[in-house]
Amino acid sequence: MLAQSLRASRQSLVRVARQQGAAVSRRTFITPTAVRSADLVQDLYLRELKAYKPTPVKASDAEGHVQKFAMPKAPPSPEESDIAGDLKSYETQTVEIEGSAESGAAPVEEDWFETEEE
Protein backbone atom coordinates (compact mmCIF):
# COMPACT_ATOMS: atom_id res chain seq x y z
CA MET A 1 0.00 0.00 0.00
CA LEU A 2 2.77 2.33 0.84
CA ALA A 3 4.40 1.58 -2.52
CA GLN A 4 1.16 2.42 -4.34
CA SER A 5 0.77 5.71 -2.51
CA LEU A 6 4.42 6.59 -3.30
CA ARG A 7 3.86 5.79 -6.99
CA ALA A 8 0.67 7.85 -7.08
CA SER A 9 2.29 10.82 -5.37
CA ARG A 10 5.29 10.51 -7.65
CA GLN A 11 3.10 10.51 -10.77
CA SER A 12 1.11 13.48 -9.51
CA LEU A 13 4.35 15.38 -8.80
CA VAL A 14 5.61 14.68 -12.34
CA ARG A 15 2.25 15.82 -13.77
CA VAL A 16 2.29 19.05 -11.73
CA ALA A 17 5.92 19.75 -12.72
CA ARG A 18 5.05 19.31 -16.40
CA GLN A 19 2.09 21.67 -16.11
CA GLN A 20 4.16 24.30 -14.32
CA GLY A 21 7.01 23.97 -16.84
CA ALA A 22 4.60 24.44 -19.76
CA ALA A 23 3.03 27.47 -18.07
CA VAL A 24 6.45 29.06 -17.54
CA SER A 25 7.47 28.48 -21.14
CA ARG A 26 4.17 29.90 -22.40
CA ARG A 27 4.58 32.94 -20.18
CA THR A 28 8.10 33.74 -21.43
CA PHE A 29 7.06 33.18 -25.04
CA ILE A 30 4.40 35.87 -24.84
CA THR A 31 6.42 38.52 -23.03
CA PRO A 32 8.17 40.95 -25.41
CA THR A 33 11.93 41.08 -25.37
CA ALA A 34 14.48 43.36 -27.04
CA VAL A 35 14.90 40.92 -29.91
CA ARG A 36 11.16 40.66 -30.36
CA SER A 37 10.73 44.46 -30.52
CA ALA A 38 13.54 44.68 -33.12
CA ASP A 39 11.64 42.17 -35.22
CA LEU A 40 8.55 44.37 -34.90
CA VAL A 41 10.39 47.33 -36.42
CA GLN A 42 11.81 45.13 -39.14
CA ASP A 43 8.37 43.73 -39.91
CA LEU A 44 6.94 47.25 -40.19
CA TYR A 45 9.77 48.29 -42.49
CA LEU A 46 9.38 45.26 -44.74
CA ARG A 47 5.62 45.73 -44.90
CA GLU A 48 6.04 49.35 -46.02
CA LEU A 49 8.62 48.32 -48.63
CA LYS A 50 6.24 45.75 -50.06
CA ALA A 51 3.38 48.26 -50.13
CA TYR A 52 5.43 50.91 -52.01
CA LYS A 53 4.27 51.49 -55.56
CA PRO A 54 6.58 53.70 -57.67
CA THR A 55 4.98 56.20 -60.04
CA PRO A 56 4.96 54.97 -63.63
CA VAL A 57 7.40 56.70 -65.97
CA LYS A 58 5.86 58.42 -69.00
CA ALA A 59 7.61 59.31 -72.25
CA SER A 60 6.72 62.99 -71.79
CA ASP A 61 8.49 63.23 -68.39
CA ALA A 62 11.83 64.08 -70.02
CA GLU A 63 10.50 67.15 -71.87
CA GLY A 64 12.05 70.32 -70.53
CA HIS A 65 14.93 68.43 -68.93
CA VAL A 66 16.60 67.11 -72.08
CA GLN A 67 17.63 69.18 -75.11
CA LYS A 68 16.75 68.10 -78.62
CA PHE A 69 19.74 66.76 -80.57
CA ALA A 70 20.86 68.76 -83.57
CA MET A 71 23.78 67.77 -85.78
CA PRO A 72 26.66 70.28 -85.53
CA LYS A 73 27.70 72.26 -88.58
CA ALA A 74 30.54 70.66 -90.51
CA PRO A 75 33.86 72.53 -90.23
CA PRO A 76 35.09 74.29 -93.37
CA SER A 77 37.62 72.45 -95.47
CA PRO A 78 41.14 73.95 -95.55
CA GLU A 79 41.03 73.76 -99.35
CA GLU A 80 38.21 76.31 -99.42
CA SER A 81 40.22 79.04 -97.69
CA ASP A 82 42.78 81.29 -99.39
CA ILE A 83 45.98 79.46 -98.49
CA ALA A 84 48.14 81.29 -101.04
CA GLY A 85 46.99 84.71 -99.78
CA ASP A 86 47.57 83.71 -96.14
CA LEU A 87 51.07 82.48 -96.95
CA LYS A 88 51.93 85.71 -98.79
CA SER A 89 50.74 87.89 -95.87
CA TYR A 90 52.77 85.74 -93.43
CA GLU A 91 55.93 86.18 -95.50
CA THR A 92 55.53 89.96 -95.71
CA GLN A 93 55.08 90.48 -91.96
CA THR A 94 57.88 92.26 -90.11
CA VAL A 95 59.65 90.29 -87.46
CA GLU A 96 59.23 91.62 -83.94
CA ILE A 97 62.16 91.04 -81.63
CA GLU A 98 61.69 91.57 -77.94
CA GLY A 99 63.85 94.33 -76.48
CA SER A 100 64.51 96.19 -79.73
CA ALA A 101 63.31 99.76 -80.13
CA GLU A 102 61.14 100.66 -83.09
CA SER A 103 62.74 104.02 -83.82
CA GLY A 104 66.30 102.78 -83.47
CA ALA A 105 67.01 104.59 -80.17
CA ALA A 106 68.45 102.61 -77.28
CA PRO A 107 65.81 101.76 -74.66
CA VAL A 108 66.04 103.44 -71.28
CA GLU A 109 66.77 100.93 -68.58
CA GLU A 110 64.59 101.30 -65.55
CA ASP A 111 65.85 100.69 -62.04
CA TRP A 112 63.32 98.57 -60.18
CA PHE A 113 65.37 98.29 -57.00
CA GLU A 114 64.22 100.74 -54.35
CA THR A 115 66.47 101.80 -51.48
CA GLU A 116 65.14 103.10 -48.21
CA GLU A 117 66.27 106.54 -47.27
CA GLU A 118 67.23 107.13 -43.66
CSV table of C-alpha atoms in Angstrom, one decimal:
chain,number,residue,atom,x,y,z
A,1,MET,CA,0.0,0.0,0.0
A,2,LEU,CA,2.8,2.3,0.8
A,3,ALA,CA,4.4,1.6,-2.5
A,4,GLN,CA,1.2,2.4,-4.3
A,5,SER,CA,0.8,5.7,-2.5
A,6,LEU,CA,4.4,6.6,-3.3
A,7,ARG,CA,3.9,5.8,-7.0
A,8,ALA,CA,0.7,7.9,-7.1
A,9,SER,CA,2.3,10.8,-5.4
A,10,ARG,CA,5.3,10.5,-7.7
A,11,GLN,CA,3.1,10.5,-10.8
A,12,SER,CA,1.1,13.5,-9.5
A,13,LEU,CA,4.3,15.4,-8.8
A,14,VAL,CA,5.6,14.7,-12.3
A,15,ARG,CA,2.2,15.8,-13.8
A,16,VAL,CA,2.3,19.0,-11.7
A,17,ALA,CA,5.9,19.7,-12.7
A,18,ARG,CA,5.0,19.3,-16.4
A,19,GLN,CA,2.1,21.7,-16.1
A,20,GLN,CA,4.2,24.3,-14.3
A,21,GLY,CA,7.0,24.0,-16.8
A,22,ALA,CA,4.6,24.4,-19.8
A,23,ALA,CA,3.0,27.5,-18.1
A,24,VAL,CA,6.4,29.1,-17.5
A,25,SER,CA,7.5,28.5,-21.1
A,26,ARG,CA,4.2,29.9,-22.4
A,27,ARG,CA,4.6,32.9,-20.2
A,28,THR,CA,8.1,33.7,-21.4
A,29,PHE,CA,7.1,33.2,-25.0
A,30,ILE,CA,4.4,35.9,-24.8
A,31,THR,CA,6.4,38.5,-23.0
A,32,PRO,CA,8.2,41.0,-25.4
A,33,THR,CA,11.9,41.1,-25.4
A,34,ALA,CA,14.5,43.4,-27.0
A,35,VAL,CA,14.9,40.9,-29.9
A,36,ARG,CA,11.2,40.7,-30.4
A,37,SER,CA,10.7,44.5,-30.5
A,38,ALA,CA,13.5,44.7,-33.1
A,39,ASP,CA,11.6,42.2,-35.2
A,40,LEU,CA,8.6,44.4,-34.9
A,41,VAL,CA,10.4,47.3,-36.4
A,42,GLN,CA,11.8,45.1,-39.1
A,43,ASP,CA,8.4,43.7,-39.9
A,44,LEU,CA,6.9,47.3,-40.2
A,45,TYR,CA,9.8,48.3,-42.5
A,46,LEU,CA,9.4,45.3,-44.7
A,47,ARG,CA,5.6,45.7,-44.9
A,48,GLU,CA,6.0,49.4,-46.0
A,49,LEU,CA,8.6,48.3,-48.6
A,50,LYS,CA,6.2,45.7,-50.1
A,51,ALA,CA,3.4,48.3,-50.1
A,52,TYR,CA,5.4,50.9,-52.0
A,53,LYS,CA,4.3,51.5,-55.6
A,54,PRO,CA,6.6,53.7,-57.7
A,55,THR,CA,5.0,56.2,-60.0
A,56,PRO,CA,5.0,55.0,-63.6
A,57,VAL,CA,7.4,56.7,-66.0
A,58,LYS,CA,5.9,58.4,-69.0
A,59,ALA,CA,7.6,59.3,-72.2
A,60,SER,CA,6.7,63.0,-71.8
A,61,ASP,CA,8.5,63.2,-68.4
A,62,ALA,CA,11.8,64.1,-70.0
A,63,GLU,CA,10.5,67.1,-71.9
A,64,GLY,CA,12.1,70.3,-70.5
A,65,HIS,CA,14.9,68.4,-68.9
A,66,VAL,CA,16.6,67.1,-72.1
A,67,GLN,CA,17.6,69.2,-75.1
A,68,LYS,CA,16.7,68.1,-78.6
A,69,PHE,CA,19.7,66.8,-80.6
A,70,ALA,CA,20.9,68.8,-83.6
A,71,MET,CA,23.8,67.8,-85.8
A,72,PRO,CA,26.7,70.3,-85.5
A,73,LYS,CA,27.7,72.3,-88.6
A,74,ALA,CA,30.5,70.7,-90.5
A,75,PRO,CA,33.9,72.5,-90.2
A,76,PRO,CA,35.1,74.3,-93.4
A,77,SER,CA,37.6,72.5,-95.5
A,78,PRO,CA,41.1,73.9,-95.5
A,79,GLU,CA,41.0,73.8,-99.4
A,80,GLU,CA,38.2,76.3,-99.4
A,81,SER,CA,40.2,79.0,-97.7
A,82,ASP,CA,42.8,81.3,-99.4
A,83,ILE,CA,46.0,79.5,-98.5
A,84,ALA,CA,48.1,81.3,-101.0
A,85,GLY,CA,47.0,84.7,-99.8
A,86,ASP,CA,47.6,83.7,-96.1
A,87,LEU,CA,51.1,82.5,-96.9
A,88,LYS,CA,51.9,85.7,-98.8
A,89,SER,CA,50.7,87.9,-95.9
A,90,TYR,CA,52.8,85.7,-93.4
A,91,GLU,CA,55.9,86.2,-95.5
A,92,THR,CA,55.5,90.0,-95.7
A,93,GLN,CA,55.1,90.5,-92.0
A,94,THR,CA,57.9,92.3,-90.1
A,95,VAL,CA,59.7,90.3,-87.5
A,96,GLU,CA,59.2,91.6,-83.9
A,97,ILE,CA,62.2,91.0,-81.6
A,98,GLU,CA,61.7,91.6,-77.9
A,99,GLY,CA,63.8,94.3,-76.5
A,100,SER,CA,64.5,96.2,-79.7
A,101,ALA,CA,63.3,99.8,-80.1
A,102,GLU,CA,61.1,100.7,-83.1
A,103,SER,CA,62.7,104.0,-83.8
A,104,GLY,CA,66.3,102.8,-83.5
A,105,ALA,CA,67.0,104.6,-80.2
A,106,ALA,CA,68.4,102.6,-77.3
A,107,PRO,CA,65.8,101.8,-74.7
A,108,VAL,CA,66.0,103.4,-71.3
A,109,GLU,CA,66.8,100.9,-68.6
A,110,GLU,CA,64.6,101.3,-65.5
A,111,ASP,CA,65.9,100.7,-62.0
A,112,TRP,CA,63.3,98.6,-60.2
A,113,PHE,CA,65.4,98.3,-57.0
A,114,GLU,CA,64.2,100.7,-54.3
A,115,THR,CA,66.5,101.8,-51.5
A,116,GLU,CA,65.1,103.1,-48.2
A,117,GLU,CA,66.3,106.5,-47.3
A,118,GLU,CA,67.2,107.1,-43.7
